[in-house]
mmCIF file of C-alpha atoms and ligand atoms in Angstrom:
data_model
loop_
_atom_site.group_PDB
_atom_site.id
_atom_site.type_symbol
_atom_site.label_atom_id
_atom_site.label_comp_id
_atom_site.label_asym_id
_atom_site.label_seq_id
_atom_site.Cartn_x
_atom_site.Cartn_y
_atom_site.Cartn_z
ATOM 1 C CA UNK A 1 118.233 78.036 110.765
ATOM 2 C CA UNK A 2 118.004 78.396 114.282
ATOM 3 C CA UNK A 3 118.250 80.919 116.802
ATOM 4 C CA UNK A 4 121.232 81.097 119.475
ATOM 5 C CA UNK A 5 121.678 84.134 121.028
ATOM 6 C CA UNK A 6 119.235 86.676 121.953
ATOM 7 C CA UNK A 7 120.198 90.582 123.910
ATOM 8 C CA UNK A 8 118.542 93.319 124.843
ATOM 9 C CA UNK A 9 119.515 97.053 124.715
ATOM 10 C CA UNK A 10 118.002 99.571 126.466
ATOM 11 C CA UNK A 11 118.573 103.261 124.963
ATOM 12 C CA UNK A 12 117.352 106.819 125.993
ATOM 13 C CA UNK A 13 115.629 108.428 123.122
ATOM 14 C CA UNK A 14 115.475 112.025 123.849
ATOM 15 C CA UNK A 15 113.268 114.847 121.965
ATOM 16 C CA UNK A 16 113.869 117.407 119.231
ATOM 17 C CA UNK A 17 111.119 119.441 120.847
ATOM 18 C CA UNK A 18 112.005 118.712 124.533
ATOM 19 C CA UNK A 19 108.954 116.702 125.427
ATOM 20 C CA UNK A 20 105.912 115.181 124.200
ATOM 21 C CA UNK A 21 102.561 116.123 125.146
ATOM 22 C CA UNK A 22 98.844 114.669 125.027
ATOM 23 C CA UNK A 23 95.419 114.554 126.288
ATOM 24 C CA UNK A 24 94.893 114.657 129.959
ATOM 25 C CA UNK A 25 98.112 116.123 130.562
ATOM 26 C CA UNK A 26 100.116 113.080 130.069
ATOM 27 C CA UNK A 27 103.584 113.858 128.690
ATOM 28 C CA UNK A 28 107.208 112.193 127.868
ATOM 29 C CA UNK A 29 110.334 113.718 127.988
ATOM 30 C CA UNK A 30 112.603 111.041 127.646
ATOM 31 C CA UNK A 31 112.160 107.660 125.799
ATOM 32 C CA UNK A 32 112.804 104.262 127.242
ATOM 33 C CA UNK A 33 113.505 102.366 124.004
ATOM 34 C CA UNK A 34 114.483 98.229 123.793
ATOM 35 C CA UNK A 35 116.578 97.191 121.180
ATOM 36 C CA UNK A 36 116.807 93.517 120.750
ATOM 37 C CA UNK A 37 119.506 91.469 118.779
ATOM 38 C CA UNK A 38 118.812 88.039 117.475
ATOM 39 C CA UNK A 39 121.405 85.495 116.598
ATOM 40 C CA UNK A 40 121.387 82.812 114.442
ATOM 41 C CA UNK A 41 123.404 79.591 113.603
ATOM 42 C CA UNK A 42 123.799 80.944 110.252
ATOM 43 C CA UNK A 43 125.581 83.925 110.739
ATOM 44 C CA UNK A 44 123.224 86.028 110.176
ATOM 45 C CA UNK A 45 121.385 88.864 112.659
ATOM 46 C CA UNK A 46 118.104 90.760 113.522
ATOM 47 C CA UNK A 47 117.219 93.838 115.338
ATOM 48 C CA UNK A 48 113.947 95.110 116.375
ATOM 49 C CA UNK A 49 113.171 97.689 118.806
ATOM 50 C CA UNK A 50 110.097 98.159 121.093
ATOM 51 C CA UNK A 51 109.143 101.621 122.664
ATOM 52 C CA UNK A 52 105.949 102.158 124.769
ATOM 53 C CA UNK A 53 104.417 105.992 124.875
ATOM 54 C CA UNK A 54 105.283 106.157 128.891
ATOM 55 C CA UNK A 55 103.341 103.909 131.155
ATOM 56 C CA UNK A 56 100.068 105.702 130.785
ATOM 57 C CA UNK A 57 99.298 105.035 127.149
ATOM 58 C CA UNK A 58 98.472 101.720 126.568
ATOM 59 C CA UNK A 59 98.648 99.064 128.666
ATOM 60 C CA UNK A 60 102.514 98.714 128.368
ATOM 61 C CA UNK A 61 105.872 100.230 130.107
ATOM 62 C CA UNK A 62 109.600 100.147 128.961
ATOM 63 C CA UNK A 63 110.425 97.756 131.590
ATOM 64 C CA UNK A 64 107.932 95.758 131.227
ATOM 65 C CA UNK A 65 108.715 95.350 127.994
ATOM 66 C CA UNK A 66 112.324 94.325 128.730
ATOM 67 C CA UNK A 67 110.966 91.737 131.524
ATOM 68 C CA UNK A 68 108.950 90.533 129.316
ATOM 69 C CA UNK A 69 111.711 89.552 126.344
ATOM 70 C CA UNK A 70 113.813 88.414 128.997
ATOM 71 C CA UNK A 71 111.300 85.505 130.120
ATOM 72 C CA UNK A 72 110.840 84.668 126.542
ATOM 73 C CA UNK A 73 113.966 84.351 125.293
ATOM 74 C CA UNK A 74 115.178 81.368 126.643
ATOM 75 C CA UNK A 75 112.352 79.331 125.242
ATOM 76 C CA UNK A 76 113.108 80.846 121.366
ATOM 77 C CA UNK A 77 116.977 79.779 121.774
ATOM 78 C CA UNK A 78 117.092 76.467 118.898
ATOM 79 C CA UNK A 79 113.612 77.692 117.104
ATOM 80 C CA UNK A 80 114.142 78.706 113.705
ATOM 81 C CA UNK A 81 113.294 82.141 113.200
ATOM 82 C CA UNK A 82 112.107 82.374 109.824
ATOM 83 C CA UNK A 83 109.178 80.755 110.222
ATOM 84 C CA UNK A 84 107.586 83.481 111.708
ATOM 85 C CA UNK A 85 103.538 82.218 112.431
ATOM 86 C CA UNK A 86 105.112 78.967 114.214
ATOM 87 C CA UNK A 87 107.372 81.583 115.938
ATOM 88 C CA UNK A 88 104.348 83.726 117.519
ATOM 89 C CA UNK A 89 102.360 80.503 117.902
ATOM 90 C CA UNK A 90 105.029 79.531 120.446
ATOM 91 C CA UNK A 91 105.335 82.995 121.798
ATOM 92 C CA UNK A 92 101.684 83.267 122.380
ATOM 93 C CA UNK A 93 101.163 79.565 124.073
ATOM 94 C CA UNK A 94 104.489 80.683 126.491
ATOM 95 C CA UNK A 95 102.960 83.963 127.569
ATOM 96 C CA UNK A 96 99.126 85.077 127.035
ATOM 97 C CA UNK A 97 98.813 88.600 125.987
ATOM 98 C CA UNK A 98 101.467 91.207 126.184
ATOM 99 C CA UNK A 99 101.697 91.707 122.370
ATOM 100 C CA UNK A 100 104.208 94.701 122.763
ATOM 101 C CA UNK A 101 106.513 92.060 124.666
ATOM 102 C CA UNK A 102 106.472 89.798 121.610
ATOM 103 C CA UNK A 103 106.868 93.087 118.891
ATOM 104 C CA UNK A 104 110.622 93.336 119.402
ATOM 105 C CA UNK A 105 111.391 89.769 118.774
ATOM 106 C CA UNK A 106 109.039 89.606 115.954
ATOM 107 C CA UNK A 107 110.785 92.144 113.892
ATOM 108 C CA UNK A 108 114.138 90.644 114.488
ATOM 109 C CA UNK A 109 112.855 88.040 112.892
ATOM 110 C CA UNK A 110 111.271 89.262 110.273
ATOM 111 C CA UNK A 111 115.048 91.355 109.867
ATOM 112 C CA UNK A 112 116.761 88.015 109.618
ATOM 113 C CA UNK A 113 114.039 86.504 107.260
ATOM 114 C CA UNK A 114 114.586 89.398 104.508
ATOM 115 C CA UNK A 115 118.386 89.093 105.235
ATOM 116 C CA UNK A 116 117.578 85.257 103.977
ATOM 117 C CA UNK A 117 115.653 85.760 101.047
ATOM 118 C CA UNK A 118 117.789 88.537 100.276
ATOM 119 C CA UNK A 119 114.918 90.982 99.545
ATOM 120 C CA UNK A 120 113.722 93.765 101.751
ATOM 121 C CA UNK A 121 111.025 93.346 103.773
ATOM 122 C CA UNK A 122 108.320 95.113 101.994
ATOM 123 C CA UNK A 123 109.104 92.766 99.442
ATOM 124 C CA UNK A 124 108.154 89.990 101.882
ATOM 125 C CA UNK A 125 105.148 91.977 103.291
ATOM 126 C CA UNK A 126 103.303 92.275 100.070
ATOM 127 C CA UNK A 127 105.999 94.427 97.779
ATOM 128 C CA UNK A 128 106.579 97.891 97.346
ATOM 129 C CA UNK A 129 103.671 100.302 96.129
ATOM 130 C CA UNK A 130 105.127 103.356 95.095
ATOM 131 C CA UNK A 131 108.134 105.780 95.491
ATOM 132 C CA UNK A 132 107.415 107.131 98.888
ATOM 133 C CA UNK A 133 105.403 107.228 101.828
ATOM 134 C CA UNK A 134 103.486 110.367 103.263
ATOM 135 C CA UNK A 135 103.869 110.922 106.442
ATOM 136 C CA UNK A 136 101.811 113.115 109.744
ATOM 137 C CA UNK A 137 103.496 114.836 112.035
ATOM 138 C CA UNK A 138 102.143 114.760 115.479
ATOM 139 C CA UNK A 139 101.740 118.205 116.939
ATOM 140 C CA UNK A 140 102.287 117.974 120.937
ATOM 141 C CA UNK A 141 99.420 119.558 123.006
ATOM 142 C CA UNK A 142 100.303 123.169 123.924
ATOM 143 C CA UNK A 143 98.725 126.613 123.440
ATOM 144 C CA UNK A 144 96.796 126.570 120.099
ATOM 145 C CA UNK A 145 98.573 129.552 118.413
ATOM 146 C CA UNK A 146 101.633 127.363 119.599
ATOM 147 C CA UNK A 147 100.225 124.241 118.266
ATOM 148 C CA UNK A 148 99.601 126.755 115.117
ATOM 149 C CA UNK A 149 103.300 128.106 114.750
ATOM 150 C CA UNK A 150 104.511 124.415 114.813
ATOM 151 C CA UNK A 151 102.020 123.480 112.281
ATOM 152 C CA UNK A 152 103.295 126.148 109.527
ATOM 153 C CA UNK A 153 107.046 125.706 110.770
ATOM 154 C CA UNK A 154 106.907 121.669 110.215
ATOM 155 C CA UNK A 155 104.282 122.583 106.829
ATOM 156 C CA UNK A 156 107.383 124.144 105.549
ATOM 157 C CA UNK A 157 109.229 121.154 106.027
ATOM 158 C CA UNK A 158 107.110 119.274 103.774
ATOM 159 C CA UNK A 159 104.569 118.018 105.793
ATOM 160 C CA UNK A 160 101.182 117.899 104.727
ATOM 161 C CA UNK A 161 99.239 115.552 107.492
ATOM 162 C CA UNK A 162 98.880 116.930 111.004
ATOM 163 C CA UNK A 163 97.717 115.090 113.816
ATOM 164 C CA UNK A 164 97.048 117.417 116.567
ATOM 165 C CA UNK A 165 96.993 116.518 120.736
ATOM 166 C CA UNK A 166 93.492 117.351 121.410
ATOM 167 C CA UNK A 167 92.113 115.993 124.971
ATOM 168 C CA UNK A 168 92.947 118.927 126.887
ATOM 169 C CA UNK A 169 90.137 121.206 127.888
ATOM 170 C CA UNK A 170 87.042 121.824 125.541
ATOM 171 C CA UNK A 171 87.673 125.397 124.765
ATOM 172 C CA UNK A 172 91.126 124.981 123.696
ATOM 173 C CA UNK A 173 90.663 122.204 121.971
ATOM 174 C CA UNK A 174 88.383 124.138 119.581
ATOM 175 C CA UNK A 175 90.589 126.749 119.589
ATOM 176 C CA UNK A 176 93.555 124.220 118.830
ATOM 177 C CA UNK A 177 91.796 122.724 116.028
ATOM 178 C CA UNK A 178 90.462 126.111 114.277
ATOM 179 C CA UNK A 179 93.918 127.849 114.590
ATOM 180 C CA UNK A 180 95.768 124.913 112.914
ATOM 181 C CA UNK A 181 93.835 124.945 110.168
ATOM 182 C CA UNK A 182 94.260 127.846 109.537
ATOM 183 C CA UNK A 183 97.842 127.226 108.755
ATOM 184 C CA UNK A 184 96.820 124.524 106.285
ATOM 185 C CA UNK A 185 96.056 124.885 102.447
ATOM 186 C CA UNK A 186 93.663 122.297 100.156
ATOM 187 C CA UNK A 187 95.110 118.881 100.187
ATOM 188 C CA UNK A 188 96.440 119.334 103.647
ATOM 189 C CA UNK A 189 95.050 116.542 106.010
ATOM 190 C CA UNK A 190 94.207 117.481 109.676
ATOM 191 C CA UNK A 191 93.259 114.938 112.225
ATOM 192 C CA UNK A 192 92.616 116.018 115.653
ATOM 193 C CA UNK A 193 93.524 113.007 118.135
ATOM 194 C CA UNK A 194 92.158 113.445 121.833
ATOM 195 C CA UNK A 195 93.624 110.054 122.609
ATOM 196 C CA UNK A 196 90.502 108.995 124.333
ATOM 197 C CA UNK A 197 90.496 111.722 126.825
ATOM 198 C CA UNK A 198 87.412 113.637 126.205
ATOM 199 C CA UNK A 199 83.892 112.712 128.037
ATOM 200 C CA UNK A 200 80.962 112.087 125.163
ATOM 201 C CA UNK A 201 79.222 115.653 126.268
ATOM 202 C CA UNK A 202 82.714 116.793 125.710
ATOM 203 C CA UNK A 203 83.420 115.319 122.188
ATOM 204 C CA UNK A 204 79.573 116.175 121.361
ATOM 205 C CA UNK A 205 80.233 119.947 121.557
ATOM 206 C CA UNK A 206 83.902 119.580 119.854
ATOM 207 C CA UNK A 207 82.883 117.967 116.522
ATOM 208 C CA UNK A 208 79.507 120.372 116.699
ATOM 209 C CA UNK A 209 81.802 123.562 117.104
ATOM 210 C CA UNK A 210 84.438 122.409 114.426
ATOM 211 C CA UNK A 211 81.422 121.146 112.062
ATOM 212 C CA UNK A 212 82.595 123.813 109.183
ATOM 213 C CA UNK A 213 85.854 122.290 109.283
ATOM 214 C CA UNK A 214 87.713 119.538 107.110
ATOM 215 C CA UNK A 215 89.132 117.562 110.406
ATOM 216 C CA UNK A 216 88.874 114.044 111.166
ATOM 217 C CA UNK A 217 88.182 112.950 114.711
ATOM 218 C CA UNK A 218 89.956 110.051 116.153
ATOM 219 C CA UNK A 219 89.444 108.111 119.125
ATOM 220 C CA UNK A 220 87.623 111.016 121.321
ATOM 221 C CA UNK A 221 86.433 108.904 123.760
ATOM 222 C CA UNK A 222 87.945 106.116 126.335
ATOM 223 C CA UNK A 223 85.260 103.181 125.164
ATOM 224 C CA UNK A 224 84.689 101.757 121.763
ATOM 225 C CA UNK A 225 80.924 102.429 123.178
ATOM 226 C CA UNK A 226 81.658 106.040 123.592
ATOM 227 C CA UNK A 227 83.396 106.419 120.525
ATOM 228 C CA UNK A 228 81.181 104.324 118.441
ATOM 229 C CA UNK A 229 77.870 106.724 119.651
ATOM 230 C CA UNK A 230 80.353 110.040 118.536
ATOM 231 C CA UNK A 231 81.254 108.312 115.302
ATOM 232 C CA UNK A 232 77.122 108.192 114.872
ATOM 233 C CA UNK A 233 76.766 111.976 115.532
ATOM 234 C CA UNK A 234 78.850 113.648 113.610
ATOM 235 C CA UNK A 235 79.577 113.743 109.767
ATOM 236 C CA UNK A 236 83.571 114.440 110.254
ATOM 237 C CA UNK A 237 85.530 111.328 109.032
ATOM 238 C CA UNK A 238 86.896 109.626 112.084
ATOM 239 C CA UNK A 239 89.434 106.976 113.438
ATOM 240 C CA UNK A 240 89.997 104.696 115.649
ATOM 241 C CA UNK A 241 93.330 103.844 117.376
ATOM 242 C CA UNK A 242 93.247 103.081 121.133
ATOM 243 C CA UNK A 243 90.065 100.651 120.708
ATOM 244 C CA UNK A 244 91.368 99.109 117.851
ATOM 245 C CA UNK A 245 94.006 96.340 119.250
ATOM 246 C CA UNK A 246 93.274 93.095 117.754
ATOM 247 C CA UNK A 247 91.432 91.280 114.755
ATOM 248 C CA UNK A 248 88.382 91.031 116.371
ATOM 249 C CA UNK A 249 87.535 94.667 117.313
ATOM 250 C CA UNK A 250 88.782 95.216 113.200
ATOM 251 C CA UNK A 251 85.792 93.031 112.834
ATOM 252 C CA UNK A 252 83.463 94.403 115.082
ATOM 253 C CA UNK A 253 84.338 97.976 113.986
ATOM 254 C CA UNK A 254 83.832 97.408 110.557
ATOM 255 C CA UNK A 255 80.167 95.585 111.355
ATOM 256 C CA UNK A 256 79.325 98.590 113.013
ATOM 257 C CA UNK A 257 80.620 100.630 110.241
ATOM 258 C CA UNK A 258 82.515 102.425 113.533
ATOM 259 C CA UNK A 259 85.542 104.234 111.581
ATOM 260 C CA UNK A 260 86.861 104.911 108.343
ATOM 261 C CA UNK A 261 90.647 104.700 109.440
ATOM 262 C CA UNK A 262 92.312 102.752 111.539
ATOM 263 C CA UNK A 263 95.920 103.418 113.449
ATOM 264 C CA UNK A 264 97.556 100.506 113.365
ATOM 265 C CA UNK A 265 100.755 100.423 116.292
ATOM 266 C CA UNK A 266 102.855 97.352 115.315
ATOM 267 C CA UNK A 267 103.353 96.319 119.329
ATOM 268 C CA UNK A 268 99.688 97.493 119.492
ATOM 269 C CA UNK A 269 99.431 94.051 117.565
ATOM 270 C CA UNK A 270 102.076 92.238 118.958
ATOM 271 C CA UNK A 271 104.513 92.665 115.708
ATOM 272 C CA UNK A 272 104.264 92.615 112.123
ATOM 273 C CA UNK A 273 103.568 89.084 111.491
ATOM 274 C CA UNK A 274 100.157 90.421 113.453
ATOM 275 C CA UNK A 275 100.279 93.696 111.823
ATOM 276 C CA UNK A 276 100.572 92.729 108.505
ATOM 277 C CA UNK A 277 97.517 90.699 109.409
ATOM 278 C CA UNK A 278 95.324 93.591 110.572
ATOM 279 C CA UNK A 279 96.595 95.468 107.554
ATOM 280 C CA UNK A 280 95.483 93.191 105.090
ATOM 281 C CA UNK A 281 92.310 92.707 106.643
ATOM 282 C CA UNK A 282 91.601 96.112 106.559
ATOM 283 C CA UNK A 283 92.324 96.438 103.099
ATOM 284 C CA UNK A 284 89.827 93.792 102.152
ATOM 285 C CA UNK A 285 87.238 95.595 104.581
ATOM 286 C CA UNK A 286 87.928 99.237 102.720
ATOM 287 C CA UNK A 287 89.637 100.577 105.898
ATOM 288 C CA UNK A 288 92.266 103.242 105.148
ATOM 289 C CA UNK A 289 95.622 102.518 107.704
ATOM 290 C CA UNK A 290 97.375 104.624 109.908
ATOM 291 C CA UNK A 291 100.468 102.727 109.825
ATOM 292 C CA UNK A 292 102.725 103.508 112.904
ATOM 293 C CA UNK A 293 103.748 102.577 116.673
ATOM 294 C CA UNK A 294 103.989 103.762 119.893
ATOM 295 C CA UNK A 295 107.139 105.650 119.604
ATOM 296 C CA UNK A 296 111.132 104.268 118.787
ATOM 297 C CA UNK A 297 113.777 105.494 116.662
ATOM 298 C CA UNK A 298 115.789 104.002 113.736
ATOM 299 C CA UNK A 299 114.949 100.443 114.124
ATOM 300 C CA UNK A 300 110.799 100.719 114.625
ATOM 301 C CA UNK A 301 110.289 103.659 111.879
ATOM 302 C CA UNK A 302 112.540 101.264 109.624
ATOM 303 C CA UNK A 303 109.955 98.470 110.489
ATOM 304 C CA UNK A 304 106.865 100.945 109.850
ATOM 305 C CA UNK A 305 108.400 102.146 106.795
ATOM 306 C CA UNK A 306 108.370 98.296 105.125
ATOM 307 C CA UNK A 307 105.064 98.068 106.658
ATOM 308 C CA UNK A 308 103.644 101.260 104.975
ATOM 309 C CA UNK A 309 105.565 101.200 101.713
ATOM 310 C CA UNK A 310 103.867 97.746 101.333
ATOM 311 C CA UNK A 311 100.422 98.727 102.217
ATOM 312 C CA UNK A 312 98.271 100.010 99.134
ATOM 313 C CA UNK A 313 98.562 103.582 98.470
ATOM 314 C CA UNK A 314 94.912 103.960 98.056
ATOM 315 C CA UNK A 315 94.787 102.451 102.005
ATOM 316 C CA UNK A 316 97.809 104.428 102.803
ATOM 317 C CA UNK A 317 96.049 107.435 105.496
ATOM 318 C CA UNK A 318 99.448 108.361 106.792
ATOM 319 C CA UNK A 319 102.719 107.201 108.963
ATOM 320 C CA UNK A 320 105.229 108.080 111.172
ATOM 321 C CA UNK A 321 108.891 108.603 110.967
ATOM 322 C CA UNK A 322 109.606 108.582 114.815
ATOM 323 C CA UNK A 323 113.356 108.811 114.216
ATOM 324 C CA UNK A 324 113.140 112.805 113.003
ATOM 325 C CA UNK A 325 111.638 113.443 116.427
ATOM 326 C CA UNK A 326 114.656 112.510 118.701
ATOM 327 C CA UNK A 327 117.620 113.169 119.024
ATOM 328 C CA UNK A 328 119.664 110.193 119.140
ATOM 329 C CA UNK A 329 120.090 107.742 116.291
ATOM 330 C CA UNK A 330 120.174 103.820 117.391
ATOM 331 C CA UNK A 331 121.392 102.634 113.538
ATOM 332 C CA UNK A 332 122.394 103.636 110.021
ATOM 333 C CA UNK A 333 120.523 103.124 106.929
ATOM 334 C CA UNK A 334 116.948 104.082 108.730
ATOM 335 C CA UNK A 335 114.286 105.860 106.833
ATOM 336 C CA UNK A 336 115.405 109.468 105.915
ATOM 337 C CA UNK A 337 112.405 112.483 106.138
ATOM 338 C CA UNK A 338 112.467 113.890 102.643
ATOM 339 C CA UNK A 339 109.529 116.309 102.214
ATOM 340 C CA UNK A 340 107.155 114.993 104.315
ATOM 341 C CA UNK A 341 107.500 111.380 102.968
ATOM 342 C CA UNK A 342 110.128 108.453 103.244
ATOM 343 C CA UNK A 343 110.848 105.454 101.668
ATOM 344 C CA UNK A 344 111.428 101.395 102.859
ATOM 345 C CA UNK A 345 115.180 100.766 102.548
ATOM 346 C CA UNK A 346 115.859 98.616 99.361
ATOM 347 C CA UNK A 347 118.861 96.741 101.511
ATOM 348 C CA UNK A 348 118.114 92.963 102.455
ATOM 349 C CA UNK A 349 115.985 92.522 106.007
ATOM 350 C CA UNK A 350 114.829 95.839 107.604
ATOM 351 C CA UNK A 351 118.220 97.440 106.294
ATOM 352 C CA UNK A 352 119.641 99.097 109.547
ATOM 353 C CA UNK A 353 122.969 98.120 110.859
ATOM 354 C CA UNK A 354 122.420 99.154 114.769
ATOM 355 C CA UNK A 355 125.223 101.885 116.258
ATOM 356 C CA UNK A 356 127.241 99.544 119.263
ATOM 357 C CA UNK A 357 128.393 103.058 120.758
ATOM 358 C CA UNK A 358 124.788 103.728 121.420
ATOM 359 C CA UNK A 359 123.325 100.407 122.400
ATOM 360 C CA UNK A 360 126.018 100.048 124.715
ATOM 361 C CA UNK A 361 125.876 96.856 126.726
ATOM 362 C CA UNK A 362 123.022 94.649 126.858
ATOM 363 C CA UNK A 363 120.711 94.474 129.298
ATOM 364 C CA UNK A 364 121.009 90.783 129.494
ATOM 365 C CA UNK A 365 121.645 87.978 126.695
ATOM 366 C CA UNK A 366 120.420 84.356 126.485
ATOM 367 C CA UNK A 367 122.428 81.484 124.562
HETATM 368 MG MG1 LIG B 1 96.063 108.095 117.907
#
């Protein structure tokens, strides 16, 4: 099989709750998402979609994202895009770094694979472990009885994980944290995330005021130093995210016995021929798995929920359904929110068939 046409998409992804909101008062309205469509000589098709948080999360922006696909394309025009390690081989000797460049074109791939073997692709990614996969639900930084109310409202829902925008001023972050969990009833999870934006002295008097509490800390600090000498202070369970970005700080975490979780992003990683990877390894090394991405809609929390649904339960911390956050719907057949969990489509590929009304025109297409 080979590959003959490749297009981009771009597509505004909008917000249930109007924006987005994290640590240092960094905040998204509007999403800048890339859809990419893969064509092959055999008729068949593969989307995948790429969405950075803004410019000021990682080191990755919408348009760079779309620059990026569009100098890589040409050079994946007559490879064969089921074989996806010689695939990101290729991709990786043609551009160095950039993994969320390469995540889009990855899961196309992987979406054209499954549509092969006729299987779906948690099938491919290790099979399908269990009916359904619990999710968090983020909980945008705002006042904390706010934060609270939106806590019990989406706890009603079904949820029963809560990740909650810490970073944003010491006081009321502890007040954030202690009026959430409140809300919350045994078996709830709470994580508070501060997204790397407190100072150590800053995270030192956090997890010392919240000490009482069932809450696990991830990534307080900027560093893998800084988080690595909270990690050592405190008894709360913690993860890592931010830090976390490749095999070798997986290893290096794990020697320093750094973090009990990990959130793995799959354009973090570059894709999930290199998430899959970090999964698995994490599995062997008795790391439980935020399993997730930067942000998207239909097509990424399609490719998080084969991702997840594959992953162990046991490993299984939580995951994200991005496309019950926004408002607009890029494809049918996407994951569905049913009481806080969702399930991997049982459809050949990633099982989304994208909506042309909203894509629109592409951005540009190779042949
Ligand atoms: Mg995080």
């Amino acid at each position: 099989m080979k590959i003959t046409k490749i297009a981009a998409y771009q597509v505004d992804l909008p917000l249930h709750e109007g924006s987005y909101n994290w640590s240092g008062g960094k905040s998204v309205s509007v999403f800048d998402s890339t859809v990419v469509r893969v064509e092959t000589d055999a008729g068949l098709a593969g989307h995948g979609e790429v969405c950075p948080l803004g410019p000021f999360y990682l080191p990755s922006y919408a348009a760079g994202a779309r620059t990026g696909i569009a100098e890589l394309a040409p050079d994946l025009i007559g490879q064969d895009p089921t074989e996806l390690d010689v695939l990101n081989r290729r991709m990786d000797r043609l551009m160095k770094g950039h993994p969320y460049v390469k995540s889009a074109l990855d899961i196309a791939c992987w979406d054209i694979l499954g549509q092969a073997a006729g299987v779906p692709l948690c099938t491919l990614l290790g099979g399908r472990d269990g009916e359904t996969v619990a999710l968090y639900r983020a909980i945008s930084q705002e006042a904390p009885e706010k934060m609270a109310a939106r806590v019990a409202g989406y706890r009603a829902e079904g949820y029963r994980r809560f990740q909650l925008k810490v970073g944003g001023g010491i006081e009321d972050d502890i007040a954030r944290i202690r009026a959430c969990a409140a809300e919350l009833a045994p078996g709830d999870v709470l994580i508070a995330d501060a997204n790397t934006g407190w100072l150590p002295h800053q995270a030192m008097r956090v997890v010392r005021a919240v000490r009482d509490l069932d809450v696990y800390i991830e990534q307080p600090c900027l560093s893998y130093e800084e988080c690595l000498g909270i990690r050592r202070a405190t008894d709360h369970p913690f993860v890592l995210d931010e830090s976390m970005d490749g095999i070798d700080m997986l290893l290096r975490g794990h020697a320093d016995r750094a973090m009990d979780a990990v959130n793995i992003k799959i354009s973090k990683l570059g894709g999930l021929t290199k998430a899959r990877r970090a999964r698995d390894l994490c599995v062997e090394m008795g790391i439980a798995l935020t399993i997730e991405d930067s942000w998207g809609g239909d097509i990424v929390t399609a490719a998080i929920a084969h991702l997840a649904h594959s992953t162990p339960e046991p490993f299984r911390f939580t995951a994200t359904d991005f496309n019950s956050y926004v408002t607009r719907s890029v494809a049918e057949g996407a994951p569905a929110r049913k009481d806080g969990k969702m399930a991997a489509s049982s459809a050949p590929g990633l099982g989304v068939t994208p909506r042309p009304e909203v894509l629109g025109a592409p951005v540009f297409e190779v042949s």
